[in-house]
Amino acid sequence: MTNANLFDLSGKVALVTGASRGIGESIAKTLAAYGAHVIVSSRKVESCEAVVAAIRDAGGSAEAMACHIGEMAQIEAVFAAIGEKHGRLDILVNNAATNPYFGPIVDTDLSSFQKTLDVNIRGYFYSSVNGIKLMTKNGGGSIVNVASVNGVIPGDMQGIYSITKAAVISMTQAFAKECAQSGVRVNALLPGATDTKFAAALVHNPEVLNKMMPHVPMRRVAHPDEMAGAVLYLVSNASSYTTGTALNVDGGYLLG
């Protein structure tokens, strides 16, 4: 393969969860721009349809499928539908996540604790399990788990969320180690502070932002599009010998 087409995803089928907005939307549009047929997924199919329309208007190929990854039956249903319709899956981006509780870790209520684990850990785990089973039928594929810099340095007032993102990094390594010989590569993306609705409580709060920015060498938050190029690299042949890695896209935050 020449350098000119290292990033070509033509003929690939990709599933991006949490793709109705923010980082997931940017990833879905980028993968489609490089030739993949993208299955845009989130809890509400109507929100996904808007992203699909934008991809198609730009000349790409996409479809919408609803899936709440906190619900096991919905995970199984969406992968069964992909298998029946396409007979393959080449790329999985586990991006859907939740963070229902912001506050002191010792005050974490059981409902928020369980919801965060169900989506951020169990959802990623069983989406990966189902995705890998489809991938291995056609010689392999690539998974990217969207974790967070909070998985390395816990965020203030984001205890349980940070714990789940640390688990995602470990999960990435475990799947990468066991699935490499089946032709499946598994890597993680660690975004820093990014201007999304999901992170609005942080990036649109001047007090929090002023505390955070001195620790970011680039002195700004990221735009969602700045995450998409890293994912394109990780799912394409440009990273064909890369698995089990956690790629920081954080403006230098983890440099300390």
PDB file of N, CA, C and O in Angstrom, residues 202-255:
ATOM      1  N   LEU A 202     -17.821  21.830  32.151  1.00  0.00           N
ATOM      2  CA  LEU A 202     -16.413  22.133  32.405  1.00  0.00           C
ATOM      3  C   LEU A 202     -15.926  23.289  31.536  1.00  0.00           C
ATOM      4  O   LEU A 202     -15.432  24.297  32.039  1.00  0.00           O
ATOM      5  N   VAL A 203     -16.069  23.151  30.218  1.00  0.00           N
ATOM      6  CA  VAL A 203     -15.442  24.115  29.304  1.00  0.00           C
ATOM      7  C   VAL A 203     -16.192  25.433  29.222  1.00  0.00           C
ATOM      8  O   VAL A 203     -15.645  26.428  28.747  1.00  0.00           O
ATOM      9  N   HIS A 204     -17.454  25.470  29.685  1.00  0.00           N
ATOM     10  CA  HIS A 204     -18.200  26.726  29.675  1.00  0.00           C
ATOM     11  C   HIS A 204     -18.355  27.315  31.074  1.00  0.00           C
ATOM     12  O   HIS A 204     -19.160  28.232  31.284  1.00  0.00           O
ATOM     13  N   ASN A 205     -17.582  26.791  32.020  1.00  0.00           N
ATOM     14  CA  ASN A 205     -17.589  27.299  33.386  1.00  0.00           C
ATOM     15  C   ASN A 205     -16.277  28.053  33.608  1.00  0.00           C
ATOM     16  O   ASN A 205     -15.212  27.435  33.707  1.00  0.00           O
ATOM     17  N   PRO A 206     -16.314  29.381  33.657  1.00  0.00           N
ATOM     18  CA  PRO A 206     -15.071  30.163  33.752  1.00  0.00           C
ATOM     19  C   PRO A 206     -14.195  29.769  34.934  1.00  0.00           C
ATOM     20  O   PRO A 206     -12.964  29.730  34.807  1.00  0.00           O
ATOM     21  N   GLU A 207     -14.802  29.468  36.063  1.00  0.00           N
ATOM     22  CA  GLU A 207     -14.017  29.099  37.244  1.00  0.00           C
ATOM     23  C   GLU A 207     -13.242  27.804  37.003  1.00  0.00           C
ATOM     24  O   GLU A 207     -12.045  27.713  37.295  1.00  0.00           O
ATOM     25  N   VAL A 208     -13.922  26.811  36.459  1.00  0.00           N
ATOM     26  CA  VAL A 208     -13.281  25.525  36.168  1.00  0.00           C
ATOM     27  C   VAL A 208     -12.229  25.704  35.080  1.00  0.00           C
ATOM     28  O   VAL A 208     -11.111  25.175  35.166  1.00  0.00           O
ATOM     29  N   LEU A 209     -12.581  26.450  34.039  1.00  0.00           N
ATOM     30  CA  LEU A 209     -11.678  26.652  32.901  1.00  0.00           C
ATOM     31  C   LEU A 209     -10.408  27.381  33.325  1.00  0.00           C
ATOM     32  O   LEU A 209      -9.294  27.006  32.911  1.00  0.00           O
ATOM     33  N   ASN A 210     -10.538  28.399  34.151  1.00  0.00           N
ATOM     34  CA  ASN A 210      -9.374  29.157  34.602  1.00  0.00           C
ATOM     35  C   ASN A 210      -8.437  28.310  35.460  1.00  0.00           C
ATOM     36  O   ASN A 210      -7.224  28.533  35.484  1.00  0.00           O
ATOM     37  N   LYS A 211      -9.008  27.336  36.146  1.00  0.00           N
ATOM     38  CA  LYS A 211      -8.200  26.426  36.952  1.00  0.00           C
ATOM     39  C   LYS A 211      -7.481  25.401  36.068  1.00  0.00           C
ATOM     40  O   LYS A 211      -6.365  24.977  36.341  1.00  0.00           O
ATOM     41  N   MET A 212      -8.141  25.022  34.985  1.00  0.00           N
ATOM     42  CA  MET A 212      -7.636  23.977  34.101  1.00  0.00           C
ATOM     43  C   MET A 212      -6.565  24.475  33.117  1.00  0.00           C
ATOM     44  O   MET A 212      -5.555  23.807  32.877  1.00  0.00           O
ATOM     45  N   MET A 213      -6.768  25.642  32.533  1.00  0.00           N
ATOM     46  CA  MET A 213      -5.930  26.094  31.421  1.00  0.00           C
ATOM     47  C   MET A 213      -4.439  26.232  31.740  1.00  0.00           C
ATOM     48  O   MET A 213      -3.599  25.960  30.888  1.00  0.00           O
ATOM     49  N   PRO A 214      -4.046  26.620  32.954  1.00  0.00           N
ATOM     50  CA  PRO A 214      -2.603  26.672  33.234  1.00  0.00           C
ATOM     51  C   PRO A 214      -1.911  25.308  33.114  1.00  0.00           C
ATOM     52  O   PRO A 214      -0.691  25.246  32.980  1.00  0.00           O
ATOM     53  N   HIS A 215      -2.683  24.233  33.156  1.00  0.00           N
ATOM     54  CA  HIS A 215      -2.121  22.891  33.045  1.00  0.00           C
ATOM     55  C   HIS A 215      -2.152  22.359  31.611  1.00  0.00           C
ATOM     56  O   HIS A 215      -1.727  21.229  31.357  1.00  0.00           O
ATOM     57  N   VAL A 216      -2.650  23.169  30.688  1.00  0.00           N
ATOM     58  CA  VAL A 216      -2.696  22.782  29.270  1.00  0.00           C
ATOM     59  C   VAL A 216      -1.707  23.657  28.513  1.00  0.00           C
ATOM     60  O   VAL A 216      -1.970  24.849  28.313  1.00  0.00           O
ATOM     61  N   PRO A 217      -0.565  23.107  28.095  1.00  0.00           N
ATOM     62  CA  PRO A 217       0.443  23.924  27.422  1.00  0.00           C
ATOM     63  C   PRO A 217      -0.084  24.725  26.234  1.00  0.00           C
ATOM     64  O   PRO A 217       0.378  25.838  25.981  1.00  0.00           O
ATOM     65  N   MET A 218      -1.075  24.179  25.504  1.00  0.00           N
ATOM     66  CA  MET A 218      -1.605  24.897  24.348  1.00  0.00           C
ATOM     67  C   MET A 218      -2.608  25.981  24.745  1.00  0.00           C
ATOM     68  O   MET A 218      -3.052  26.763  23.893  1.00  0.00           O
ATOM     69  N   ARG A 219      -2.979  26.022  26.025  1.00  0.00           N
ATOM     70  CA  ARG A 219      -3.820  27.079  26.603  1.00  0.00           C
ATOM     71  C   ARG A 219      -5.181  27.253  25.918  1.00  0.00           C
ATOM     72  O   ARG A 219      -5.687  28.374  25.789  1.00  0.00           O
ATOM     73  N   ARG A 220      -5.767  26.156  25.486  1.00  0.00           N
ATOM     74  CA  ARG A 220      -7.111  26.234  24.920  1.00  0.00           C
ATOM     75  C   ARG A 220      -7.761  24.865  24.991  1.00  0.00           C
ATOM     76  O   ARG A 220      -7.080  23.854  25.183  1.00  0.00           O
ATOM     77  N   VAL A 221      -9.092  24.834  24.832  1.00  0.00           N
ATOM     78  CA  VAL A 221      -9.795  23.564  24.721  1.00  0.00           C
ATOM     79  C   VAL A 221      -9.800  23.142  23.253  1.00  0.00           C
ATOM     80  O   VAL A 221      -9.566  23.958  22.351  1.00  0.00           O
ATOM     81  N   ALA A 222     -10.064  21.867  23.023  1.00  0.00           N
ATOM     82  CA  ALA A 222     -10.080  21.341  21.664  1.00  0.00           C
ATOM     83  C   ALA A 222     -11.442  21.516  21.010  1.00  0.00           C
ATOM     84  O   ALA A 222     -12.466  21.625  21.681  1.00  0.00           O
ATOM     85  N   HIS A 223     -11.443  21.507  19.692  1.00  0.00           N
ATOM     86  CA  HIS A 223     -12.671  21.406  18.918  1.00  0.00           C
ATOM     87  C   HIS A 223     -12.893  19.926  18.615  1.00  0.00           C
ATOM     88  O   HIS A 223     -11.918  19.186  18.432  1.00  0.00           O
ATOM     89  N   PRO A 224     -14.132  19.441  18.569  1.00  0.00           N
ATOM     90  CA  PRO A 224     -14.369  18.023  18.290  1.00  0.00           C
ATOM     91  C   PRO A 224     -13.655  17.499  17.042  1.00  0.00           C
ATOM     92  O   PRO A 224     -13.187  16.350  17.022  1.00  0.00           O
ATOM     93  N   ASP A 225     -13.542  18.343  16.005  1.00  0.00           N
ATOM     94  CA  ASP A 225     -12.872  17.899  14.773  1.00  0.00           C
ATOM     95  C   ASP A 225     -11.412  17.527  15.006  1.00  0.00           C
ATOM     96  O   ASP A 225     -10.832  16.758  14.234  1.00  0.00           O
ATOM     97  N   GLU A 226     -10.819  18.066  16.083  1.00  0.00           N
ATOM     98  CA  GLU A 226      -9.407  17.775  16.349  1.00  0.00           C
ATOM     99  C   GLU A 226      -9.198  16.372  16.901  1.00  0.00           C
ATOM    100  O   GLU A 226      -8.059  15.909  17.010  1.00  0.00           O
ATOM    101  N   MET A 227     -10.269  15.677  17.246  1.00  0.00           N
ATOM    102  CA  MET A 227     -10.182  14.288  17.691  1.00  0.00           C
ATOM    103  C   MET A 227     -10.294  13.315  16.515  1.00  0.00           C
ATOM    104  O   MET A 227      -9.813  12.187  16.577  1.00  0.00           O
ATOM    105  N   ALA A 228     -10.959  13.756  15.460  1.00  0.00           N
ATOM    106  CA  ALA A 228     -11.305  12.852  14.367  1.00  0.00           C
ATOM    107  C   ALA A 228     -10.085  12.352  13.591  1.00  0.00           C
ATOM    108  O   ALA A 228     -10.042  11.192  13.169  1.00  0.00           O
ATOM    109  N   GLY A 229      -9.096  13.208  13.395  1.00  0.00           N
ATOM    110  CA  GLY A 229      -7.902  12.797  12.652  1.00  0.00           C
ATOM    111  C   GLY A 229      -7.139  11.695  13.354  1.00  0.00           C
ATOM    112  O   GLY A 229      -6.602  10.780  12.711  1.00  0.00           O
ATOM    113  N   ALA A 230      -7.103  11.759  14.687  1.00  0.00           N
ATOM    114  CA  ALA A 230      -6.419  10.720  15.452  1.00  0.00           C
ATOM    115  C   ALA A 230      -7.137   9.382  15.302  1.00  0.00           C
ATOM    116  O   ALA A 230      -6.498   8.328  15.172  1.00  0.00           O
ATOM    117  N   VAL A 231      -8.468   9.416  15.288  1.00  0.00           N
ATOM    118  CA  VAL A 231      -9.237   8.182  15.107  1.00  0.00           C
ATOM    119  C   VAL A 231      -9.037   7.645  13.696  1.00  0.00           C
ATOM    120  O   VAL A 231      -8.879   6.424  13.498  1.00  0.00           O
ATOM    121  N   LEU A 232      -9.031   8.525  12.704  1.00  0.00           N
ATOM    122  CA  LEU A 232      -8.767   8.091  11.323  1.00  0.00           C
ATOM    123  C   LEU A 232      -7.442   7.351  11.243  1.00  0.00           C
ATOM    124  O   LEU A 232      -7.353   6.278  10.615  1.00  0.00           O
ATOM    125  N   TYR A 233      -6.427   7.885  11.880  1.00  0.00           N
ATOM    126  CA  TYR A 233      -5.124   7.203  11.908  1.00  0.00           C
ATOM    127  C   TYR A 233      -5.253   5.817  12.546  1.00  0.00           C
ATOM    128  O   TYR A 233      -4.764   4.824  11.997  1.00  0.00           O
ATOM    129  N   LEU A 234      -5.923   5.731  13.665  1.00  0.00           N
ATOM    130  CA  LEU A 234      -5.980   4.477  14.421  1.00  0.00           C
ATOM    131  C   LEU A 234      -6.798   3.393  13.724  1.00  0.00           C
ATOM    132  O   LEU A 234      -6.569   2.204  13.966  1.00  0.00           O
ATOM    133  N   VAL A 235      -7.763   3.772  12.882  1.00  0.00           N
ATOM    134  CA  VAL A 235      -8.577   2.750  12.215  1.00  0.00           C
ATOM    135  C   VAL A 235      -8.084   2.429  10.808  1.00  0.00           C
ATOM    136  O   VAL A 235      -8.579   1.484  10.185  1.00  0.00           O
ATOM    137  N   SER A 236      -7.114   3.178  10.321  1.00  0.00           N
ATOM    138  CA  SER A 236      -6.656   3.002   8.944  1.00  0.00           C
ATOM    139  C   SER A 236      -5.374   2.178   8.883  1.00  0.00           C
ATOM    140  O   SER A 236      -4.771   1.840   9.907  1.00  0.00           O
ATOM    141  N   ASN A 237      -4.954   1.886   7.672  1.00  0.00           N
ATOM    142  CA  ASN A 237      -3.710   1.132   7.472  1.00  0.00           C
ATOM    143  C   ASN A 237      -2.472   1.933   7.856  1.00  0.00           C
ATOM    144  O   ASN A 237      -1.379   1.365   7.942  1.00  0.00           O
ATOM    145  N   ALA A 238      -2.638   3.223   8.103  1.00  0.00           N
ATOM    146  CA  ALA A 238      -1.504   4.033   8.558  1.00  0.00           C
ATOM    147  C   ALA A 238      -0.996   3.557   9.911  1.00  0.00           C
ATOM    148  O   ALA A 238       0.160   3.783  10.267  1.00  0.00           O
ATOM    149  N   SER A 239      -1.867   2.877  10.677  1.00  0.00           N
ATOM    150  CA  SER A 239      -1.479   2.392  12.009  1.00  0.00           C
ATOM    151  C   SER A 239      -1.495   0.865  12.066  1.00  0.00           C
ATOM    152  O   SER A 239      -1.805   0.283  13.101  1.00  0.00           O
ATOM    153  N   SER A 240      -1.153   0.227  10.970  1.00  0.00           N
ATOM    154  CA  SER A 240      -1.304  -1.230  10.857  1.00  0.00           C
ATOM    155  C   SER A 240      -0.491  -2.036  11.874  1.00  0.00           C
ATOM    156  O   SER A 240      -0.795  -3.204  12.125  1.00  0.00           O
ATOM    157  N   TYR A 241       0.535  -1.439  12.475  1.00  0.00           N
ATOM    158  CA  TYR A 241       1.332  -2.158  13.483  1.00  0.00           C
ATOM    159  C   TYR A 241       1.128  -1.544  14.871  1.00  0.00           C
ATOM    160  O   TYR A 241       1.956  -1.677  15.758  1.00  0.00           O
ATOM    161  N   THR A 242      -0.022  -0.910  15.060  1.00  0.00           N
ATOM    162  CA  THR A 242      -0.320  -0.234  16.327  1.00  0.00           C
ATOM    163  C   THR A 242      -1.522  -0.884  16.994  1.00  0.00           C
ATOM    164  O   THR A 242      -2.616  -0.896  16.436  1.00  0.00           O
ATOM    165  N   THR A 243      -1.309  -1.434  18.176  1.00  0.00           N
ATOM    166  CA  THR A 243      -2.428  -1.955  18.951  1.00  0.00           C
ATOM    167  C   THR A 243      -2.118  -1.835  20.442  1.00  0.00           C
ATOM    168  O   THR A 243      -0.949  -1.884  20.844  1.00  0.00           O
ATOM    169  N   GLY A 244      -3.151  -1.634  21.226  1.00  0.00           N
ATOM    170  CA  GLY A 244      -2.987  -1.514  22.677  1.00  0.00           C
ATOM    171  C   GLY A 244      -2.476  -0.166  23.142  1.00  0.00           C
ATOM    172  O   GLY A 244      -2.138   0.001  24.315  1.00  0.00           O
ATOM    173  N   THR A 245      -2.467   0.810  22.261  1.00  0.00           N
ATOM    174  CA  THR A 245      -1.929   2.119  22.635  1.00  0.00           C
ATOM    175  C   THR A 245      -3.042   3.054  23.116  1.00  0.00           C
ATOM    176  O   THR A 245      -4.204   2.884  22.776  1.00  0.00           O
ATOM    177  N   ALA A 246      -2.661   4.031  23.915  1.00  0.00           N
ATOM    178  CA  ALA A 246      -3.571   5.091  24.335  1.00  0.00           C
ATOM    179  C   ALA A 246      -2.999   6.398  23.807  1.00  0.00           C
ATOM    180  O   ALA A 246      -1.936   6.839  24.253  1.00  0.00           O
ATOM    181  N   LEU A 247      -3.671   6.983  22.836  1.00  0.00           N
ATOM    182  CA  LEU A 247      -3.178   8.180  22.164  1.00  0.00           C
ATOM    183  C   LEU A 247      -3.763   9.426  22.823  1.00  0.00           C
ATOM    184  O   LEU A 247      -4.965   9.652  22.802  1.00  0.00           O
ATOM    185  N   ASN A 248      -2.882  10.241  23.431  1.00  0.00           N
ATOM    186  CA  ASN A 248      -3.303  11.477  24.086  1.00  0.00           C
ATOM    187  C   ASN A 248      -3.531  12.570  23.039  1.00  0.00           C
ATOM    188  O   ASN A 248      -2.623  12.857  22.258  1.00  0.00           O
ATOM    189  N   VAL A 249      -4.711  13.152  23.044  1.00  0.00           N
ATOM    190  CA  VAL A 249      -4.988  14.311  22.189  1.00  0.00           C
ATOM    191  C   VAL A 249      -5.534  15.384  23.135  1.00  0.00           C
ATOM    192  O   VAL A 249      -6.734  15.585  23.273  1.00  0.00           O
ATOM    193  N   ASP A 250      -4.610  16.030  23.822  1.00  0.00           N
ATOM    194  CA  ASP A 250      -4.967  16.805  25.017  1.00  0.00           C
ATOM    195  C   ASP A 250      -4.279  18.157  25.137  1.00  0.00           C
ATOM    196  O   ASP A 250      -4.294  18.766  26.211  1.00  0.00           O
ATOM    197  N   GLY A 251      -3.673  18.631  24.047  1.00  0.00           N
ATOM    198  CA  GLY A 251      -2.990  19.913  24.118  1.00  0.00           C
ATOM    199  C   GLY A 251      -1.799  19.933  25.045  1.00  0.00           C
ATOM    200  O   GLY A 251      -1.294  20.984  25.420  1.00  0.00           O
ATOM    201  N   GLY A 252      -1.329  18.737  25.447  1.00  0.00           N
ATOM    202  CA  GLY A 252      -0.168  18.626  26.315  1.00  0.00           C
ATOM    203  C   GLY A 252      -0.499  18.471  27.792  1.00  0.00           C
ATOM    204  O   GLY A 252       0.392  18.436  28.641  1.00  0.00           O
ATOM    205  N   TYR A 253      -1.779  18.326  28.115  1.00  0.00           N
ATOM    206  CA  TYR A 253      -2.212  18.263  29.513  1.00  0.00           C
ATOM    207  C   TYR A 253      -1.486  17.192  30.320  1.00  0.00           C
ATOM    208  O   TYR A 253      -1.059  17.416  31.467  1.00  0.00           O
ATOM    209  N   LEU A 254      -1.311  16.019  29.739  1.00  0.00           N
ATOM    210  CA  LEU A 254      -0.695  14.917  30.487  1.00  0.00           C
ATOM    211  C   LEU A 254       0.822  15.018  30.591  1.00  0.00           C
ATOM    212  O   LEU A 254       1.461  14.154  31.201  1.00  0.00           O
ATOM    213  N   LEU A 255       1.385  16.076  30.048  1.00  0.00           N
ATOM    214  CA  LEU A 255       2.820  16.300  30.231  1.00  0.00           C
ATOM    215  C   LEU A 255       3.124  16.730  31.665  1.00  0.00           C
ATOM    216  O   LEU A 255       4.268  16.685  32.124  1.00  0.00           O
TER     217      LEU A 255
END
